[in-house]
Amino acid sequence: QVQLVVSGGGSVQPGGALRLPCAAPGSRFGAIAMGWYRQAPGKQRELVATITSGGTTNYADSVKGRFTISRDNAETTVYLQMSSLKPEDTAVYYCQTISGGLIYWGQGTQVTVSS
């Protein structure tokens, strides 16, 4: 069982920045890959970024160069640093991992980019 606790989110103007933490207390955090997904109104949930247990990262083309995923194994937390935010980044953001063959999702957090 993996519990994922997401915080952060909120409203920001275009060009602004936000950081989303996702904590996984009590998990074998250092051994599992982590990911961030998002779902905009009326759209399917999509992959934003992933990071392996070894720190290898992968990004959706739409966020490359603007978003950074990182992990702090000591704090069992994965972060999504979002910069140069655009209105099209508006969505509910979810943290996700797979452990023991099961998929775990954190609660979503709303990110709204608007002037």
mmCIF file with all atom_site columns, C-alpha atoms in Angstrom:
data_model
loop_
_atom_site.group_PDB
_atom_site.id
_atom_site.type_symbol
_atom_site.label_atom_id
_atom_site.label_alt_id
_atom_site.label_comp_id
_atom_site.label_asym_id
_atom_site.label_entity_id
_atom_site.label_seq_id
_atom_site.pdbx_PDB_ins_code
_atom_site.Cartn_x
_atom_site.Cartn_y
_atom_site.Cartn_z
_atom_site.occupancy
_atom_site.B_iso_or_equiv
_atom_site.pdbx_formal_charge
_atom_site.auth_seq_id
_atom_site.auth_comp_id
_atom_site.auth_asym_id
_atom_site.auth_atom_id
_atom_site.pdbx_PDB_model_num
ATOM 1   C CA . GLN A 1 1   ? 0.000   0.000  0.000   1.00 0.00 ? 1   GLN A CA 1
ATOM 2   C CA . VAL A 1 2   ? 1.353   3.403  -1.034  1.00 0.00 ? 2   VAL A CA 1
ATOM 3   C CA . GLN A 1 3   ? -0.203  6.645  0.128   1.00 0.00 ? 3   GLN A CA 1
ATOM 4   C CA . LEU A 1 4   ? 0.436   9.703  -2.013  1.00 0.00 ? 4   LEU A CA 1
ATOM 5   C CA . VAL A 1 5   ? -0.254  13.133 -0.529  1.00 0.00 ? 5   VAL A CA 1
ATOM 6   C CA . VAL A 1 6   ? -0.269  16.062 -2.920  1.00 0.00 ? 6   VAL A CA 1
ATOM 7   C CA . SER A 1 7   ? -0.038  19.681 -1.862  1.00 0.00 ? 7   SER A CA 1
ATOM 8   C CA . GLY A 1 8   ? 0.537   22.957 -3.619  1.00 0.00 ? 8   GLY A CA 1
ATOM 9   C CA . GLY A 1 9   ? -1.479  24.082 -6.587  1.00 0.00 ? 9   GLY A CA 1
ATOM 10  C CA . GLY A 1 10  ? -3.474  27.259 -6.853  1.00 0.00 ? 10  GLY A CA 1
ATOM 11  C CA . SER A 1 11  ? -3.921  30.146 -9.236  1.00 0.00 ? 11  SER A CA 1
ATOM 12  C CA . VAL A 1 12  ? -1.147  31.955 -11.036 1.00 0.00 ? 12  VAL A CA 1
ATOM 13  C CA . GLN A 1 13  ? -0.812  34.426 -13.883 1.00 0.00 ? 13  GLN A CA 1
ATOM 14  C CA . PRO A 1 14  ? 0.650   33.385 -17.229 1.00 0.00 ? 14  PRO A CA 1
ATOM 15  C CA . GLY A 1 15  ? 4.419   33.291 -17.028 1.00 0.00 ? 15  GLY A CA 1
ATOM 16  C CA . GLY A 1 16  ? 4.313   32.468 -13.337 1.00 0.00 ? 16  GLY A CA 1
ATOM 17  C CA . ALA A 1 17  ? 5.607   29.479 -11.438 1.00 0.00 ? 17  ALA A CA 1
ATOM 18  C CA . LEU A 1 18  ? 4.336   26.880 -8.985  1.00 0.00 ? 18  LEU A CA 1
ATOM 19  C CA . ARG A 1 19  ? 5.827   23.878 -7.246  1.00 0.00 ? 19  ARG A CA 1
ATOM 20  C CA . LEU A 1 20  ? 3.813   20.764 -6.490  1.00 0.00 ? 20  LEU A CA 1
ATOM 21  C CA . PRO A 1 21  ? 5.084   18.347 -3.827  1.00 0.00 ? 21  PRO A CA 1
ATOM 22  C CA . CYS A 1 22  ? 3.846   14.774 -3.584  1.00 0.00 ? 22  CYS A CA 1
ATOM 23  C CA . ALA A 1 23  ? 4.794   12.911 -0.417  1.00 0.00 ? 23  ALA A CA 1
ATOM 24  C CA . ALA A 1 24  ? 4.816   9.127  -0.113  1.00 0.00 ? 24  ALA A CA 1
ATOM 25  C CA . PRO A 1 25  ? 5.278   8.479  3.598   1.00 0.00 ? 25  PRO A CA 1
ATOM 26  C CA . GLY A 1 26  ? 6.170   5.005  4.727   1.00 0.00 ? 26  GLY A CA 1
ATOM 27  C CA . SER A 1 27  ? 6.768   3.679  1.227   1.00 0.00 ? 27  SER A CA 1
ATOM 28  C CA . ARG A 1 28  ? 9.803   2.088  -0.368  1.00 0.00 ? 28  ARG A CA 1
ATOM 29  C CA . PHE A 1 29  ? 10.125  5.439  -2.061  1.00 0.00 ? 29  PHE A CA 1
ATOM 30  C CA . GLY A 1 30  ? 13.717  5.047  -3.172  1.00 0.00 ? 30  GLY A CA 1
ATOM 31  C CA . ALA A 1 31  ? 12.853  1.958  -5.171  1.00 0.00 ? 31  ALA A CA 1
ATOM 32  C CA . ILE A 1 32  ? 9.859   3.212  -7.121  1.00 0.00 ? 32  ILE A CA 1
ATOM 33  C CA . ALA A 1 33  ? 9.378   5.429  -10.135 1.00 0.00 ? 33  ALA A CA 1
ATOM 34  C CA . MET A 1 34  ? 7.072   8.424  -9.752  1.00 0.00 ? 34  MET A CA 1
ATOM 35  C CA . GLY A 1 35  ? 5.010   10.400 -12.200 1.00 0.00 ? 35  GLY A CA 1
ATOM 36  C CA . TRP A 1 36  ? 2.869   13.481 -12.584 1.00 0.00 ? 36  TRP A CA 1
ATOM 37  C CA . TYR A 1 37  ? -0.244  13.520 -14.721 1.00 0.00 ? 37  TYR A CA 1
ATOM 38  C CA . ARG A 1 38  ? -2.846  16.176 -15.407 1.00 0.00 ? 38  ARG A CA 1
ATOM 39  C CA . GLN A 1 39  ? -6.415  16.343 -16.599 1.00 0.00 ? 39  GLN A CA 1
ATOM 40  C CA . ALA A 1 40  ? -7.957  19.439 -18.099 1.00 0.00 ? 40  ALA A CA 1
ATOM 41  C CA . PRO A 1 41  ? -11.734 19.893 -18.282 1.00 0.00 ? 41  PRO A CA 1
ATOM 42  C CA . GLY A 1 42  ? -13.203 17.768 -21.030 1.00 0.00 ? 42  GLY A CA 1
ATOM 43  C CA . LYS A 1 43  ? -9.886  16.090 -21.784 1.00 0.00 ? 43  LYS A CA 1
ATOM 44  C CA . GLN A 1 44  ? -8.279  12.790 -20.949 1.00 0.00 ? 44  GLN A CA 1
ATOM 45  C CA . ARG A 1 45  ? -5.682  12.499 -18.246 1.00 0.00 ? 45  ARG A CA 1
ATOM 46  C CA . GLU A 1 46  ? -2.210  12.889 -19.736 1.00 0.00 ? 46  GLU A CA 1
ATOM 47  C CA . LEU A 1 47  ? 1.329   12.217 -18.668 1.00 0.00 ? 47  LEU A CA 1
ATOM 48  C CA . VAL A 1 48  ? 3.315   15.288 -17.658 1.00 0.00 ? 48  VAL A CA 1
ATOM 49  C CA . ALA A 1 49  ? 6.613   13.896 -16.348 1.00 0.00 ? 49  ALA A CA 1
ATOM 50  C CA . THR A 1 50  ? 8.166   10.820 -14.812 1.00 0.00 ? 50  THR A CA 1
ATOM 51  C CA . ILE A 1 51  ? 11.271  10.092 -12.791 1.00 0.00 ? 51  ILE A CA 1
ATOM 52  C CA . THR A 1 52  ? 12.781  6.662  -12.215 1.00 0.00 ? 52  THR A CA 1
ATOM 53  C CA . SER A 1 53  ? 14.246  5.415  -8.967  1.00 0.00 ? 53  SER A CA 1
ATOM 54  C CA . GLY A 1 54  ? 17.641  6.241  -10.455 1.00 0.00 ? 54  GLY A CA 1
ATOM 55  C CA . GLY A 1 55  ? 16.651  9.784  -11.305 1.00 0.00 ? 55  GLY A CA 1
ATOM 56  C CA . THR A 1 56  ? 16.108  9.464  -15.060 1.00 0.00 ? 56  THR A CA 1
ATOM 57  C CA . THR A 1 57  ? 13.429  11.901 -16.165 1.00 0.00 ? 57  THR A CA 1
ATOM 58  C CA . ASN A 1 58  ? 10.970  12.044 -19.028 1.00 0.00 ? 58  ASN A CA 1
ATOM 59  C CA . TYR A 1 59  ? 8.653   14.879 -20.056 1.00 0.00 ? 59  TYR A CA 1
ATOM 60  C CA . ALA A 1 60  ? 5.703   15.486 -22.287 1.00 0.00 ? 60  ALA A CA 1
ATOM 61  C CA . ASP A 1 61  ? 6.688   17.632 -25.244 1.00 0.00 ? 61  ASP A CA 1
ATOM 62  C CA . SER A 1 62  ? 4.262   20.323 -24.117 1.00 0.00 ? 62  SER A CA 1
ATOM 63  C CA . VAL A 1 63  ? 6.164   20.951 -20.873 1.00 0.00 ? 63  VAL A CA 1
ATOM 64  C CA . LYS A 1 64  ? 9.785   20.324 -21.879 1.00 0.00 ? 64  LYS A CA 1
ATOM 65  C CA . GLY A 1 65  ? 12.011  23.188 -20.874 1.00 0.00 ? 65  GLY A CA 1
ATOM 66  C CA . ARG A 1 66  ? 9.368   24.621 -18.533 1.00 0.00 ? 66  ARG A CA 1
ATOM 67  C CA . PHE A 1 67  ? 8.683   21.884 -15.987 1.00 0.00 ? 67  PHE A CA 1
ATOM 68  C CA . THR A 1 68  ? 11.170  19.959 -13.857 1.00 0.00 ? 68  THR A CA 1
ATOM 69  C CA . ILE A 1 69  ? 10.458  16.770 -11.953 1.00 0.00 ? 69  ILE A CA 1
ATOM 70  C CA . SER A 1 70  ? 12.759  15.878 -9.079  1.00 0.00 ? 70  SER A CA 1
ATOM 71  C CA . ARG A 1 71  ? 12.795  13.619 -6.064  1.00 0.00 ? 71  ARG A CA 1
ATOM 72  C CA . ASP A 1 72  ? 14.107  13.752 -2.529  1.00 0.00 ? 72  ASP A CA 1
ATOM 73  C CA . ASN A 1 73  ? 14.435  10.176 -1.334  1.00 0.00 ? 73  ASN A CA 1
ATOM 74  C CA . ALA A 1 74  ? 15.242  11.222 2.219   1.00 0.00 ? 74  ALA A CA 1
ATOM 75  C CA . GLU A 1 75  ? 11.972  13.162 2.358   1.00 0.00 ? 75  GLU A CA 1
ATOM 76  C CA . THR A 1 76  ? 10.113  10.513 0.282   1.00 0.00 ? 76  THR A CA 1
ATOM 77  C CA . THR A 1 77  ? 8.787   13.354 -1.844  1.00 0.00 ? 77  THR A CA 1
ATOM 78  C CA . VAL A 1 78  ? 8.626   14.023 -5.553  1.00 0.00 ? 78  VAL A CA 1
ATOM 79  C CA . TYR A 1 79  ? 8.312   17.570 -6.853  1.00 0.00 ? 79  TYR A CA 1
ATOM 80  C CA . LEU A 1 80  ? 7.019   19.154 -10.015 1.00 0.00 ? 80  LEU A CA 1
ATOM 81  C CA . GLN A 1 81  ? 8.491   22.610 -10.526 1.00 0.00 ? 81  GLN A CA 1
ATOM 82  C CA . MET A 1 82  ? 6.433   24.452 -13.106 1.00 0.00 ? 82  MET A CA 1
ATOM 83  C CA . SER A 1 83  ? 7.695   27.643 -14.714 1.00 0.00 ? 83  SER A CA 1
ATOM 84  C CA . SER A 1 84  ? 6.601   29.871 -17.593 1.00 0.00 ? 84  SER A CA 1
ATOM 85  C CA . LEU A 1 85  ? 3.087   28.652 -17.003 1.00 0.00 ? 85  LEU A CA 1
ATOM 86  C CA . LYS A 1 86  ? 0.542   29.013 -19.780 1.00 0.00 ? 86  LYS A CA 1
ATOM 87  C CA . PRO A 1 87  ? -3.263  29.033 -19.685 1.00 0.00 ? 87  PRO A CA 1
ATOM 88  C CA . GLU A 1 88  ? -3.209  25.625 -21.368 1.00 0.00 ? 88  GLU A CA 1
ATOM 89  C CA . ASP A 1 89  ? -1.430  24.225 -18.304 1.00 0.00 ? 89  ASP A CA 1
ATOM 90  C CA . THR A 1 90  ? -4.660  24.710 -16.378 1.00 0.00 ? 90  THR A CA 1
ATOM 91  C CA . ALA A 1 91  ? -5.703  21.285 -15.094 1.00 0.00 ? 91  ALA A CA 1
ATOM 92  C CA . VAL A 1 92  ? -6.006  19.053 -12.085 1.00 0.00 ? 92  VAL A CA 1
ATOM 93  C CA . TYR A 1 93  ? -2.568  17.582 -11.420 1.00 0.00 ? 93  TYR A CA 1
ATOM 94  C CA . TYR A 1 94  ? -2.098  14.074 -10.025 1.00 0.00 ? 94  TYR A CA 1
ATOM 95  C CA . CYS A 1 95  ? 0.857   12.216 -8.591  1.00 0.00 ? 95  CYS A CA 1
ATOM 96  C CA . GLN A 1 96  ? 1.152   8.535  -9.494  1.00 0.00 ? 96  GLN A CA 1
ATOM 97  C CA . THR A 1 97  ? 3.298   5.507  -8.862  1.00 0.00 ? 97  THR A CA 1
ATOM 98  C CA . ILE A 1 98  ? 3.262   1.791  -9.502  1.00 0.00 ? 98  ILE A CA 1
ATOM 99  C CA . SER A 1 99  ? 4.303   -0.559 -6.715  1.00 0.00 ? 99  SER A CA 1
ATOM 100 C CA . GLY A 1 100 ? 3.819   -4.266 -6.414  1.00 0.00 ? 100 GLY A CA 1
ATOM 101 C CA . GLY A 1 101 ? 1.948   -4.290 -9.700  1.00 0.00 ? 101 GLY A CA 1
ATOM 102 C CA . LEU A 1 102 ? -0.634  -1.822 -8.425  1.00 0.00 ? 102 LEU A CA 1
ATOM 103 C CA . ILE A 1 103 ? -1.183  1.769  -9.570  1.00 0.00 ? 103 ILE A CA 1
ATOM 104 C CA . TYR A 1 104 ? -1.554  4.405  -6.891  1.00 0.00 ? 104 TYR A CA 1
ATOM 105 C CA . TRP A 1 105 ? -2.844  7.942  -7.365  1.00 0.00 ? 105 TRP A CA 1
ATOM 106 C CA . GLY A 1 106 ? -2.638  10.918 -5.097  1.00 0.00 ? 106 GLY A CA 1
ATOM 107 C CA . GLN A 1 107 ? -5.547  13.269 -4.744  1.00 0.00 ? 107 GLN A CA 1
ATOM 108 C CA . GLY A 1 108 ? -5.592  15.866 -7.470  1.00 0.00 ? 108 GLY A CA 1
ATOM 109 C CA . THR A 1 109 ? -4.669  19.472 -7.014  1.00 0.00 ? 109 THR A CA 1
ATOM 110 C CA . GLN A 1 110 ? -6.023  22.265 -9.165  1.00 0.00 ? 110 GLN A CA 1
ATOM 111 C CA . VAL A 1 111 ? -3.643  24.504 -11.073 1.00 0.00 ? 111 VAL A CA 1
ATOM 112 C CA . THR A 1 112 ? -5.232  27.491 -12.781 1.00 0.00 ? 112 THR A CA 1
ATOM 113 C CA . VAL A 1 113 ? -3.257  29.782 -15.064 1.00 0.00 ? 113 VAL A CA 1
ATOM 114 C CA . SER A 1 114 ? -5.189  32.907 -15.877 1.00 0.00 ? 114 SER A CA 1
ATOM 115 C CA . SER A 1 115 ? -4.768  36.634 -16.099 1.00 0.00 ? 115 SER A CA 1
#
